[in-house]
CSV table of N, CA and C in Angstrom, one decimal:
chain,number,residue,atom,x,y,z
R,1,ALA,N,0.6,-1.1,0.0
R,1,ALA,CA,0.0,0.0,0.6
R,1,ALA,C,1.1,1.2,-0.3
R,2,ASP,N,0.8,2.4,-0.6
R,2,ASP,CA,1.3,3.2,-1.0
R,2,ASP,C,0.5,4.7,-0.3
R,3,TRP,N,1.4,5.5,0.4
R,3,TRP,CA,0.6,6.6,1.4
R,3,TRP,C,0.2,7.6,0.3
R,4,GLN,N,1.2,7.8,-0.5
R,4,GLN,CA,0.7,8.8,-1.9
R,4,GLN,C,-0.4,8.5,-2.5
R,5,GLY,N,-0.5,7.0,-2.8
R,5,GLY,CA,-1.5,6.8,-3.8
R,5,GLY,C,-3.0,6.8,-3.0
R,6,CYS,N,-3.1,7.0,-1.9
R,6,CYS,CA,-4.5,7.5,-1.1
R,6,CYS,C,-4.8,9.0,-1.2
R,7,ARG,N,-3.9,9.7,-1.7
R,7,ARG,CA,-4.0,11.4,-1.6
R,7,ARG,C,-4.5,11.8,-0.4
R,8,PRO,N,-3.6,11.7,0.5
R,8,PRO,CA,-3.5,12.1,1.8
R,8,PRO,C,-3.5,13.4,2.0
R,9,ARG,N,-3.9,14.2,3.0
R,9,ARG,CA,-4.1,15.7,2.6
R,9,ARG,C,-2.8,16.2,3.9
R,10,GLY,N,-1.6,16.5,3.3
R,10,GLY,CA,-0.3,16.6,4.2
R,10,GLY,C,-0.4,15.1,5.2
R,11,ALA,N,-0.4,15.1,6.5
R,11,ALA,CA,0.1,14.1,7.1
R,11,ALA,C,-0.7,12.8,7.7
R,12,VAL,N,-2.3,13.7,7.0
R,12,VAL,CA,-3.4,12.8,7.4
R,12,VAL,C,-4.3,12.5,6.1
R,13,LEU,N,-4.7,11.1,6.3
R,13,LEU,CA,-5.5,10.7,5.5
R,13,LEU,C,-6.8,10.6,5.5
R,14,PRO,N,-8.0,11.2,4.9
R,14,PRO,CA,-9.3,11.4,4.9
R,14,PRO,C,-9.6,9.5,4.5
R,15,VAL,N,-10.6,8.8,5.4
R,15,VAL,CA,-10.9,7.6,5.7
R,15,VAL,C,-11.5,7.2,4.3
R,16,GLU,N,-12.0,8.2,3.6
R,16,GLU,CA,-12.4,7.8,2.1
R,16,GLU,C,-11.3,7.8,0.9
R,17,GLY,N,-10.1,8.2,1.3
R,17,GLY,CA,-8.9,7.9,0.7
R,17,GLY,C,-8.3,6.3,0.7
R,18,LEU,N,-8.9,5.4,1.8
R,18,LEU,CA,-8.7,4.1,1.7
R,18,LEU,C,-9.2,3.0,0.6
R,19,THR,N,-10.1,3.8,-0.4
R,19,THR,CA,-10.9,3.2,-1.2
R,19,THR,C,-9.9,3.3,-2.6
R,20,LYS,N,-9.1,4.5,-2.5
R,20,LYS,CA,-7.9,4.5,-3.8
R,20,LYS,C,-7.0,3.2,-3.6
R,21,LEU,N,-6.8,2.4,-2.7
R,21,LEU,CA,-5.7,1.8,-2.6
R,21,LEU,C,-6.6,0.3,-2.9
R,22,GLN,N,-5.9,-0.1,-4.1
R,22,GLN,CA,-6.3,-1.3,-5.0
R,22,GLN,C,-5.8,-2.8,-4.0
R,23,SER,N,-4.3,-2.9,-3.6
R,23,SER,CA,-4.0,-3.7,-2.7
R,23,SER,C,-4.2,-3.8,-1.7
R,24,LEU,N,-5.2,-3.2,-1.4
R,24,LEU,CA,-5.5,-3.1,0.5
R,24,LEU,C,-7.0,-4.4,0.1
R,25,THR,N,-6.5,-5.2,1.7
R,25,THR,CA,-7.2,-6.3,1.8
R,25,THR,C,-8.3,-6.0,2.5
R,26,PRO,N,-9.4,-6.6,2.8
R,26,PRO,CA,-10.5,-6.5,4.0
R,26,PRO,C,-9.8,-6.4,5.3
R,27,GLN,N,-9.1,-7.0,5.6
R,27,GLN,CA,-8.2,-7.1,6.9
R,27,GLN,C,-7.3,-5.7,7.1
R,28,MET,N,-6.6,-5.5,5.8
R,28,MET,CA,-6.1,-4.1,5.9
R,28,MET,C,-6.9,-2.8,6.4
R,29,HIS,N,-7.9,-2.9,5.3
R,29,HIS,CA,-8.9,-2.1,5.5
R,29,HIS,C,-9.7,-1.7,7.2
R,30,ALA,N,-9.9,-2.9,8.0
R,30,ALA,CA,-10.5,-3.0,9.1
R,30,ALA,C,-9.6,-2.6,10.2
R,31,GLU,N,-8.4,-2.6,9.9
R,31,GLU,CA,-7.3,-2.4,10.9
R,31,GLU,C,-7.4,-0.6,10.8
R,32,LEU,N,-6.8,-0.6,9.3
R,32,LEU,CA,-6.5,1.1,8.9
R,32,LEU,C,-8.0,1.9,9.8
R,33,LEU,N,-9.2,1.3,9.4
R,33,LEU,CA,-10.3,2.4,10.5
R,33,LEU,C,-10.2,2.4,11.7
R,34,LYS,N,-9.6,0.9,12.4
R,34,LYS,CA,-9.4,1.1,13.9
R,34,LYS,C,-8.6,2.2,14.3
R,35,ALA,N,-7.4,2.0,13.4
R,35,ALA,CA,-6.5,3.4,13.6
R,35,ALA,C,-6.5,4.7,13.5
R,36,GLY,N,-8.2,4.9,13.1
R,36,GLY,CA,-8.6,6.2,12.7
R,36,GLY,C,-8.4,7.1,14.0
R,37,ASP,N,-8.1,8.1,14.3
R,37,ASP,CA,-7.7,8.5,15.5
R,37,ASP,C,-9.0,9.4,16.4
R,38,SER,N,-9.2,8.0,17.6
R,38,SER,CA,-10.3,7.8,18.2
R,38,SER,C,-10.4,8.9,18.9
R,39,SER,N,-9.1,9.6,19.5
R,39,SER,CA,-9.3,10.6,20.4
R,39,SER,C,-9.7,11.6,20.2
R,40,LEU,N,-9.8,12.1,18.9
R,40,LEU,CA,-10.4,13.5,18.4
R,40,LEU,C,-11.6,13.2,18.4
R,41,ALA,N,-12.5,14.4,18.3
R,41,ALA,CA,-13.6,14.2,17.9
R,41,ALA,C,-14.0,13.9,16.5
R,42,ASP,N,-13.5,14.1,15.7
R,42,ASP,CA,-13.3,13.7,14.2
R,42,ASP,C,-12.3,12.0,13.7
R,43,SER,N,-13.2,11.5,13.7
R,43,SER,CA,-11.9,10.1,14.0
R,43,SER,C,-12.1,9.5,12.0
R,44,SER,N,-12.4,10.6,11.2
R,44,SER,CA,-12.6,10.5,9.9
R,44,SER,C,-11.3,10.4,9.0
R,45,VAL,N,-10.2,10.9,10.1
R,45,VAL,CA,-8.7,10.8,9.2
R,45,VAL,C,-8.2,9.8,10.1
R,46,ILE,N,-7.2,9.3,9.3
R,46,ILE,CA,-5.7,8.7,9.7
R,46,ILE,C,-4.2,9.1,9.6
R,47,HIS,N,-3.7,9.0,10.4
R,47,HIS,CA,-2.4,9.9,10.7
R,47,HIS,C,-1.5,9.4,10.3
R,48,PHE,N,0.0,9.8,9.3
R,48,PHE,CA,0.8,8.7,8.5
R,48,PHE,C,1.2,7.6,9.5
R,49,LEU,N,1.6,8.3,10.9
R,49,LEU,CA,2.3,7.4,11.7
R,49,LEU,C,1.5,6.0,12.0
R,50,HIS,N,0.2,5.7,12.4
R,50,HIS,CA,-0.5,4.9,12.2
R,50,HIS,C,-0.8,4.1,11.1
R,51,PHE,N,-1.1,4.8,10.2
R,51,PHE,CA,-0.8,4.3,8.7
R,51,PHE,C,0.2,3.4,8.3
R,52,TRP,N,1.4,3.6,8.9
R,52,TRP,CA,2.8,3.0,9.0
R,52,TRP,C,2.5,1.7,9.7
R,53,LYS,N,2.0,2.3,10.9
R,53,LYS,CA,2.5,0.9,11.8
R,53,LYS,C,1.2,-0.2,11.3
R,54,VAL,N,0.0,0.1,11.3
R,54,VAL,CA,-0.8,-0.9,10.5
R,54,VAL,C,-0.2,-1.6,9.3
R,55,LEU,N,0.2,-0.6,8.3
R,55,LEU,CA,0.7,-1.7,7.2
R,55,LEU,C,2.2,-2.3,7.5
R,56,ASP,N,2.8,-1.8,8.4
R,56,ASP,CA,3.6,-2.6,9.2
R,56,ASP,C,3.4,-4.2,9.9
R,57,GLN,N,2.6,-3.6,10.4
R,57,GLN,CA,2.1,-4.9,11.4
R,57,GLN,C,1.4,-6.0,10.3
R,58,LEU,N,1.0,-5.7,9.2
R,58,LEU,CA,0.4,-6.6,8.5
R,58,LEU,C,1.0,-7.1,7.4
R,59,ARG,N,2.0,-6.5,7.2
R,59,ARG,CA,2.9,-6.8,5.9
R,59,ARG,C,3.2,-8.3,6.1
R,60,CYS,N,4.3,-9.3,5.3
R,60,CYS,CA,4.4,-10.5,5.1
R,60,CYS,C,5.6,-10.5,6.1
R,61,SER,N,5.6,-11.3,7.3
R,61,SER,CA,6.8,-11.1,8.2
R,61,SER,C,8.0,-12.3,7.3
R,62,ALA,N,8.0,-12.8,6.3
R,62,ALA,CA,8.6,-13.5,5.8
R,62,ALA,C,9.8,-12.9,5.0
R,63,VAL,N,9.2,-11.2,5.0
R,63,VAL,CA,10.0,-10.8,3.7
R,63,VAL,C,11.6,-10.6,4.8
R,64,GLU,N,12.7,-10.5,4.3
R,64,GLU,CA,14.1,-10.1,4.9
R,64,GLU,C,13.9,-8.5,5.0
R,65,GLU,N,14.3,-7.8,6.3
R,65,GLU,CA,14.4,-6.7,6.0
R,65,GLU,C,15.7,-6.2,6.5
R,66,ALA,N,16.0,-4.8,5.7
R,66,ALA,CA,17.4,-4.1,6.0
R,66,ALA,C,17.2,-3.6,7.3
R,67,PRO,N,18.6,-3.8,8.3
R,67,PRO,CA,18.5,-3.1,9.8
R,67,PRO,C,17.8,-1.8,10.0
R,68,LEU,N,17.8,-1.2,9.3
R,68,LEU,CA,17.1,0.2,9.1
R,68,LEU,C,16.0,0.3,9.4
R,69,VAL,N,15.4,-0.7,8.7
R,69,VAL,CA,13.9,-1.0,8.5
R,69,VAL,C,13.6,-1.1,10.2
R,70,GLY,N,13.9,-1.9,11.3
R,70,GLY,CA,13.7,-2.3,12.2
R,70,GLY,C,13.9,-1.4,13.1
R,71,GLU,N,15.2,-0.4,12.8
R,71,GLU,CA,15.8,1.1,13.3
R,71,GLU,C,14.1,1.5,13.4
R,72,LEU,N,13.9,2.2,12.2
R,72,LEU,CA,12.7,2.9,12.1
R,72,LEU,C,11.6,2.7,12.7
R,73,ARG,N,11.1,1.4,12.7
R,73,ARG,CA,10.0,0.6,13.5
R,73,ARG,C,9.8,1.2,14.9
R,74,ALA,N,11.4,0.8,15.3
R,74,ALA,CA,11.4,1.1,17.0
R,74,ALA,C,11.4,2.2,17.3
R,75,PHE,N,12.1,3.2,16.4
R,75,PHE,CA,11.5,4.8,16.3
R,75,PHE,C,10.1,5.1,16.5
R,76,ARG,N,9.3,4.2,15.4
R,76,ARG,CA,7.8,4.9,15.3
R,76,ARG,C,7.3,4.7,16.8
R,77,GLU,N,7.5,3.5,17.2
R,77,GLU,CA,7.0,3.0,18.4
R,77,GLU,C,7.3,3.6,19.6
R,78,THR,N,8.6,4.3,19.6
R,78,THR,CA,8.6,4.7,20.8
R,78,THR,C,7.8,6.3,20.6
R,79,LEU,N,7.8,7.0,19.9
R,79,LEU,CA,7.0,8.5,19.6
R,79,LEU,C,5.3,7.9,19.7
R,80,LEU,N,5.1,6.9,18.9
R,80,LEU,CA,3.8,6.7,19.6
R,80,LEU,C,3.3,6.3,20.7
R,81,ASN,N,4.4,5.5,21.3
R,81,ASN,CA,4.0,5.3,23.1
R,81,ASN,C,4.5,6.3,23.8
R,82,ARG,N,5.1,7.4,23.5
R,82,ARG,CA,5.1,8.7,24.5
R,82,ARG,C,3.8,9.7,23.8
R,83,LEU,N,3.3,9.3,22.9
R,83,LEU,CA,1.9,10.6,22.5
R,83,LEU,C,0.7,9.6,23.3
R,84,ASP,N,1.2,8.3,23.5
R,84,ASP,CA,0.0,7.8,24.0
R,84,ASP,C,0.0,8.2,25.5
R,85,ARG,N,0.9,7.9,26.0
R,85,ARG,CA,1.3,8.2,27.6
R,85,ARG,C,1.1,9.6,28.2
R,86,ASN,N,1.6,10.7,26.8
R,86,ASN,CA,1.5,12.5,27.2
R,86,ASN,C,0.1,12.7,26.2
R,87,GLY,N,-0.9,12.3,26.4
R,87,GLY,CA,-2.3,12.8,26.1
R,87,GLY,C,-2.2,13.5,24.7
R,88,GLY,N,-1.4,12.4,23.8
R,88,GLY,CA,-1.4,13.0,22.3
R,88,GLY,C,-0.6,13.9,21.8
R,89,LYS,N,0.5,14.3,22.7
R,89,LYS,CA,1.5,15.6,22.5
R,89,LYS,C,3.0,14.8,22.8
R,90,ILE,N,4.1,15.2,21.9
R,90,ILE,CA,5.3,15.1,22.5
R,90,ILE,C,6.2,16.0,22.6
R,91,SER,N,7.0,16.2,23.2
R,91,SER,CA,7.7,17.4,23.9
R,91,SER,C,9.0,17.3,22.7
R,92,SER,N,9.4,18.6,21.9
R,92,SER,CA,10.6,18.7,21.2
R,92,SER,C,12.1,18.3,21.6
R,93,GLN,N,12.1,18.4,23.1
R,93,GLN,CA,13.3,17.8,23.3
R,93,GLN,C,13.3,16.3,23.5
R,94,PHE,N,11.9,15.5,23.9
R,94,PHE,CA,11.7,14.0,23.9
R,94,PHE,C,12.5,13.5,22.0
R,95,LEU,N,11.6,14.3,21.4
R,95,LEU,CA,11.8,14.0,19.8
R,95,LEU,C,13.3,13.9,19.6
R,96,ALA,N,14.4,15.2,19.7
R,96,ALA,CA,15.2,15.4,19.8
R,96,ALA,C,16.3,14.1,20.4
R,97,GLU,N,16.0,13.9,21.7
R,97,GLU,CA,16.5,12.9,22.4
R,97,GLU,C,16.5,11.5,21.6
R,98,ALA,N,15.2,11.3,21.4
R,98,ALA,CA,14.9,9.7,20.4
R,98,ALA,C,15.8,9.6,19.5
R,99,VAL,N,15.4,11.1,18.2
R,99,VAL,CA,16.4,11.0,17.5
R,99,VAL,C,18.1,10.6,17.8
R,100,ARG,N,18.9,11.5,18.6
R,100,ARG,CA,19.9,11.1,18.8
R,100,ARG,C,20.3,9.8,19.2
R,101,ARG,N,19.4,9.1,20.1
R,101,ARG,CA,19.4,8.0,20.6
R,101,ARG,C,19.7,6.6,19.2
R,102,ALA,N,18.4,6.9,18.6
R,102,ALA,CA,18.4,6.2,17.1
R,102,ALA,C,19.6,6.5,16.4
R,103,GLN,N,20.0,7.5,16.1
R,103,GLN,CA,21.0,7.9,15.3
R,103,GLN,C,22.5,6.9,15.8
R,104,ARG,N,22.6,7.2,17.4
R,104,ARG,CA,23.5,6.4,17.9
R,104,ARG,C,23.6,5.1,17.6
R,105,LYS,N,22.1,4.3,17.6
R,105,LYS,CA,22.4,2.8,17.7
R,105,LYS,C,22.4,2.4,16.1
R,106,SER,N,22.4,3.6,14.9
R,106,SER,CA,21.8,2.9,13.6
R,106,SER,C,23.2,2.4,12.6
R,107,ALA,N,22.6,1.1,12.0
R,107,ALA,CA,23.7,0.7,10.8
R,107,ALA,C,24.0,2.0,9.9
R,108,ASP,N,23.1,2.9,9.9
R,108,ASP,CA,23.3,3.8,9.0
R,108,ASP,C,23.0,5.1,9.4
R,109,THR,N,23.9,5.7,10.3
R,109,THR,CA,23.2,7.0,11.0
R,109,THR,C,23.4,8.2,10.0
R,110,SER,N,24.2,8.1,9.1
R,110,SER,CA,24.1,9.1,8.0
R,110,SER,C,22.5,9.5,7.6
R,111,ALA,N,21.8,7.9,7.7
R,111,ALA,CA,20.4,8.2,7.2
R,111,ALA,C,19.5,9.3,8.1
R,112,TRP,N,20.2,9.4,9.5
R,112,TRP,CA,19.4,10.2,10.4
R,112,TRP,C,19.9,11.5,10.7
R,113,ARG,N,20.6,11.8,9.7
R,113,ARG,CA,21.3,13.3,10.2
R,113,ARG,C,20.0,14.1,9.2
R,114,PRO,N,19.8,14.0,8.4
R,114,PRO,CA,18.7,15.2,8.1
R,114,PRO,C,17.5,15.5,8.6
R,115,LEU,N,17.0,14.3,9.7
R,115,LEU,CA,16.4,14.7,10.6
R,115,LEU,C,16.6,15.4,11.7
R,116,LYS,N,17.5,14.9,12.0
R,116,LYS,CA,18.3,15.6,13.0
R,116,LYS,C,18.8,16.7,13.0
R,117,ASP,N,18.9,17.0,11.9
R,117,ASP,CA,18.9,19.0,11.7
R,117,ASP,C,17.7,19.5,11.5
R,118,VAL,N,16.7,18.6,11.2
R,118,VAL,CA,15.3,20.0,11.3
R,118,VAL,C,14.9,19.7,13.0
R,119,VAL,N,15.2,18.4,13.8
R,119,VAL,CA,14.8,19.0,14.9
R,119,VAL,C,15.9,19.6,15.9
R,120,THR,N,17.0,19.9,15.0
R,120,THR,CA,18.0,20.9,15.8
R,120,THR,C,17.2,22.4,15.3
R,121,ASN,N,17.3,22.2,14.2
R,121,ASN,CA,16.4,23.6,14.0
R,121,ASN,C,15.4,24.1,14.9
R,122,LEU,N,14.3,23.2,14.9
R,122,LEU,CA,13.3,23.3,15.7
R,122,LEU,C,13.7,23.8,17.3
R,123,THR,N,14.4,23.1,17.7
R,123,THR,CA,15.0,23.3,19.3
R,123,THR,C,15.6,24.6,19.4
R,124,ALA,N,16.3,24.8,18.1
R,124,ALA,CA,17.2,26.3,18.0
R,124,ALA,C,16.1,27.1,18.0
R,125,ALA,N,15.1,27.3,17.1
R,125,ALA,CA,14.6,28.4,17.2
R,125,ALA,C,13.2,28.4,18.6
R,126,GLU,N,13.1,27.3,18.8
R,126,GLU,CA,12.1,27.6,20.4
R,126,GLU,C,13.0,28.1,21.3
R,127,THR,N,14.8,28.0,21.6
R,127,THR,CA,15.1,28.5,22.1
R,127,THR,C,15.8,30.1,21.9
R,128,ALA,N,15.7,30.4,20.9
R,128,ALA,CA,15.6,31.8,20.4
R,128,ALA,C,14.5,32.5,20.7
R,129,ALA,N,13.2,31.9,20.9
R,129,ALA,CA,11.9,32.3,21.2
R,129,ALA,C,11.7,32.4,22.4
R,130,GLY,N,13.0,31.5,23.2
R,130,GLY,CA,12.5,31.7,24.9
R,130,GLY,C,11.5,30.4,25.5
R,131,TRP,N,11.6,29.2,24.6
R,131,TRP,CA,10.9,28.5,25.1
R,131,TRP,C,11.6,27.7,26.5
R,132,TRP,N,13.0,27.6,26.5
R,132,TRP,CA,13.8,26.9,27.1
R,132,TRP,C,13.5,27.0,28.5
R,133,GLY,N,13.1,28.3,28.7
R,133,GLY,CA,12.7,28.8,30.0
R,133,GLY,C,11.7,28.2,30.8
R,134,GLN,N,10.9,27.9,29.4
R,134,GLN,CA,9.3,27.0,30.5
R,134,GLN,C,10.0,25.1,29.9
R,135,SER,N,8.9,25.4,29.6
R,135,SER,CA,8.6,23.8,29.3
R,135,SER,C,9.0,23.6,27.6
R,136,SER,N,9.3,22.5,26.8
R,136,SER,CA,9.3,22.9,25.3
R,136,SER,C,8.3,22.4,24.7
R,137,LEU,N,8.4,22.9,23.6
R,137,LEU,CA,7.3,22.8,22.7
R,137,LEU,C,6.8,21.6,22.2
R,138,LYS,N,5.4,21.4,22.5
R,138,LYS,CA,4.7,20.0,22.1
R,138,LYS,C,4.0,20.2,21.0
R,139,LEU,N,4.4,19.2,20.3
R,139,LEU,CA,3.7,18.5,19.2
R,139,LEU,C,3.0,17.3,19.2
R,140,ALA,N,1.5,17.6,18.5
R,140,ALA,CA,0.6,16.7,18.4
R,140,ALA,C,1.1,15.9,17.1
R,141,LEU,N,-0.1,14.7,16.7
R,141,LEU,CA,0.5,13.7,15.9
R,141,LEU,C,0.6,14.4,14.9
R,142,ASP,N,-0.5,15.2,14.3
R,142,ASP,CA,0.0,15.7,13.2
R,142,ASP,C,1.1,16.3,12.8
R,143,GLU,N,1.4,17.0,13.7
R,143,GLU,CA,2.8,17.9,13.4
R,143,GLU,C,4.0,17.0,13.1
R,144,LEU,N,3.7,16.1,14.1
R,144,LEU,CA,4.7,15.3,14.3
R,144,LEU,C,5.1,14.3,13.1
R,145,SER,N,3.8,13.7,12.2
R,145,SER,CA,3.9,13.4,11.3
R,145,SER,C,4.1,14.0,9.9
R,146,THR,N,4.1,15.3,10.2
R,146,THR,CA,4.3,16.1,9.1
R,146,THR,C,6.0,16.8,8.9
R,147,LEU,N,6.4,16.6,10.3
R,147,LEU,CA,8.0,16.6,10.5
R,147,LEU,C,8.8,15.3,9.9
R,148,LEU,N,8.2,14.4,10.3
R,148,LEU,CA,8.8,13.0,9.7
R,148,LEU,C,8.7,12.6,8.5
R,149,LEU,N,7.6,12.9,7.7
R,149,LEU,CA,7.0,12.2,6.5
R,149,LEU,C,7.8,12.6,4.9
R,150,PRO,N,8.4,14.2,5.3
R,150,PRO,CA,9.0,14.3,3.6
R,150,PRO,C,10.6,13.7,3.8
R,151,TRP,N,11.5,13.4,5.5
R,151,TRP,CA,12.5,12.9,5.9
R,151,TRP,C,12.2,11.0,5.4
R,152,LEU,N,11.3,10.7,5.5
R,152,LEU,CA,10.6,9.2,5.1
R,152,LEU,C,11.0,8.8,3.7
R,153,GLN,N,10.2,9.9,3.3
R,153,GLN,CA,10.1,10.0,1.6
R,153,GLN,C,11.4,10.0,1.1
R,154,GLU,N,12.1,10.9,1.5
R,154,GLU,CA,13.5,11.0,0.8
R,154,GLU,C,14.4,10.1,1.3
R,155,LEU,N,14.3,9.3,2.0
R,155,LEU,CA,15.0,8.1,2.7
R,155,LEU,C,14.8,6.9,1.5
R,156,VAL,N,13.4,6.9,1.3
R,156,VAL,CA,12.7,5.6,0.7
R,156,VAL,C,13.4,5.6,-0.8
R,157,GLU,N,13.3,7.2,-1.2
R,157,GLU,CA,13.8,7.2,-2.5
R,157,GLU,C,15.4,7.0,-2.9
R,158,ASP,N,16.1,7.7,-1.8
R,158,ASP,CA,17.4,7.1,-1.7
R,158,ASP,C,17.7,5.7,-1.9
R,159,TYR,N,17.3,5.3,-1.1
R,159,TYR,CA,17.3,3.9,-0.8
R,159,TYR,C,17.0,2.8,-2.4
R,160,SER,N,15.7,3.7,-2.6
R,160,SER,CA,15.2,3.1,-3.9
R,160,SER,C,16.1,3.5,-5.5
R,161,ARG,N,16.3,4.9,-5.2
R,161,ARG,CA,17.1,5.2,-6.6
R,161,ARG,C,18.2,6.1,-6.3
R,162,GLY,N,18.6,6.6,-5.5
R,162,GLY,CA,19.5,7.5,-5.2
R,162,GLY,C,21.1,7.1,-4.8
R,163,SER,N,21.7,7.5,-3.8
R,163,SER,CA,23.0,7.1,-3.7
R,163,SER,C,23.2,5.8,-2.8
R,164,ARG,N,22.4,5.5,-2.2
R,164,ARG,CA,22.4,4.1,-1.0
R,164,ARG,C,22.2,2.9,-2.0
R,165,SER,N,21.1,3.4,-3.0
R,165,SER,CA,20.9,2.6,-4.0
R,165,SER,C,21.9,1.7,-5.0
R,166,ALA,N,22.8,3.0,-5.2
R,166,ALA,CA,23.8,2.6,-6.1
R,166,ALA,C,24.7,1.8,-5.1
R,167,LYS,N,25.2,2.5,-3.8
R,167,LYS,CA,26.1,1.7,-2.9
R,167,LYS,C,25.5,-0.1,-2.8
R,168,ILE,N,24.3,0.1,-2.9
R,168,ILE,CA,23.8,-1.2,-2.5
R,168,ILE,C,24.0,-2.8,-3.6
R,169,PHE,N,23.9,-1.6,-5.0
R,169,PHE,CA,24.0,-2.4,-5.8
R,169,PHE,C,25.2,-2.8,-6.2
R,170,CYS,N,26.3,-2.0,-6.1
R,170,CYS,CA,28.2,-2.0,-6.1
R,170,CYS,C,28.5,-3.2,-5.2
R,171,VAL,N,28.1,-3.2,-3.8
R,171,VAL,CA,28.2,-4.4,-3.1
R,171,VAL,C,27.8,-6.0,-3.7
R,172,LYS,N,26.5,-6.0,-4.2
R,172,LYS,CA,26.1,-6.8,-4.3
R,172,LYS,C,26.5,-7.6,-5.9
R,173,ASP,N,27.1,-6.5,-6.7
R,173,ASP,CA,28.1,-7.1,-7.7
R,173,ASP,C,29.0,-7.6,-7.8
R,174,VAL,N,29.8,-6.7,-6.4
R,174,VAL,CA,31.4,-7.1,-6.1
R,174,VAL,C,30.9,-9.0,-5.7
R,175,ALA,N,29.5,-8.8,-4.7
R,175,ALA,CA,29.7,-10.2,-4.0
R,175,ALA,C,28.6,-11.2,-4.6
R,176,GLY,N,28.5,-10.9,-6.2
R,176,GLY,CA,28.1,-11.6,-6.8
R,176,GLY,C,26.6,-12.0,-6.3
R,177,CYS,N,25.5,-11.2,-5.5
R,177,CYS,CA,24.4,-11.6,-5.3
R,177,CYS,C,23.3,-11.2,-6.5
R,178,ARG,N,22.1,-11.9,-6.0
R,178,ARG,CA,21.2,-11.4,-7.3
R,178,ARG,C,20.2,-11.2,-6.3
R,179,CYS,N,19.2,-10.3,-7.0
R,179,CYS,CA,18.1,-9.6,-6.7
R,179,CYS,C,17.2,-10.7,-6.4
R,180,ARG,N,16.5,-10.9,-5.4
R,180,ARG,CA,15.2,-12.1,-5.1
R,180,ARG,C,13.9,-11.1,-5.9
R,181,GLY,N,13.2,-12.1,-6.7
R,181,GLY,CA,12.1,-11.4,-7.2
R,181,GLY,C,10.7,-11.7,-6.0
């Protein structure tokens, strides 16, 4: 299933957008509808982080995945758990620390650099505006999704067709590996 294929409105997907997914099984459809934001009065939208989680849970477990996929899953779960515990908001300080932690543990530390830069700019803007004297800026699920989505899209593009893809193909060529179909 493809987020862009659903024609989302930024980081939220109107429930009626699910009908645009031809590869959507009845089980996926039901799970995505349950993922609609029930904490809001309007549960007619699905936020990107919930969409990602549901599709990740329902995908075939037999697929071999790269280490970064597991890292991204753990990062997403950290953020969603924090949102659940804190009334649907996450502090920019927590986000900055979560990104730093994920980058330190990552098999591809440079993949996290663009997100770290965005979060650093966000916290720097807070500092300039005087936020640190009080509590840090709180981000709602839609704001967090809006922050993460462009980074993830760029990362997928880079691994699919960019410089990371070229490096992977070079290693496969040297090692004599074949792509599985």
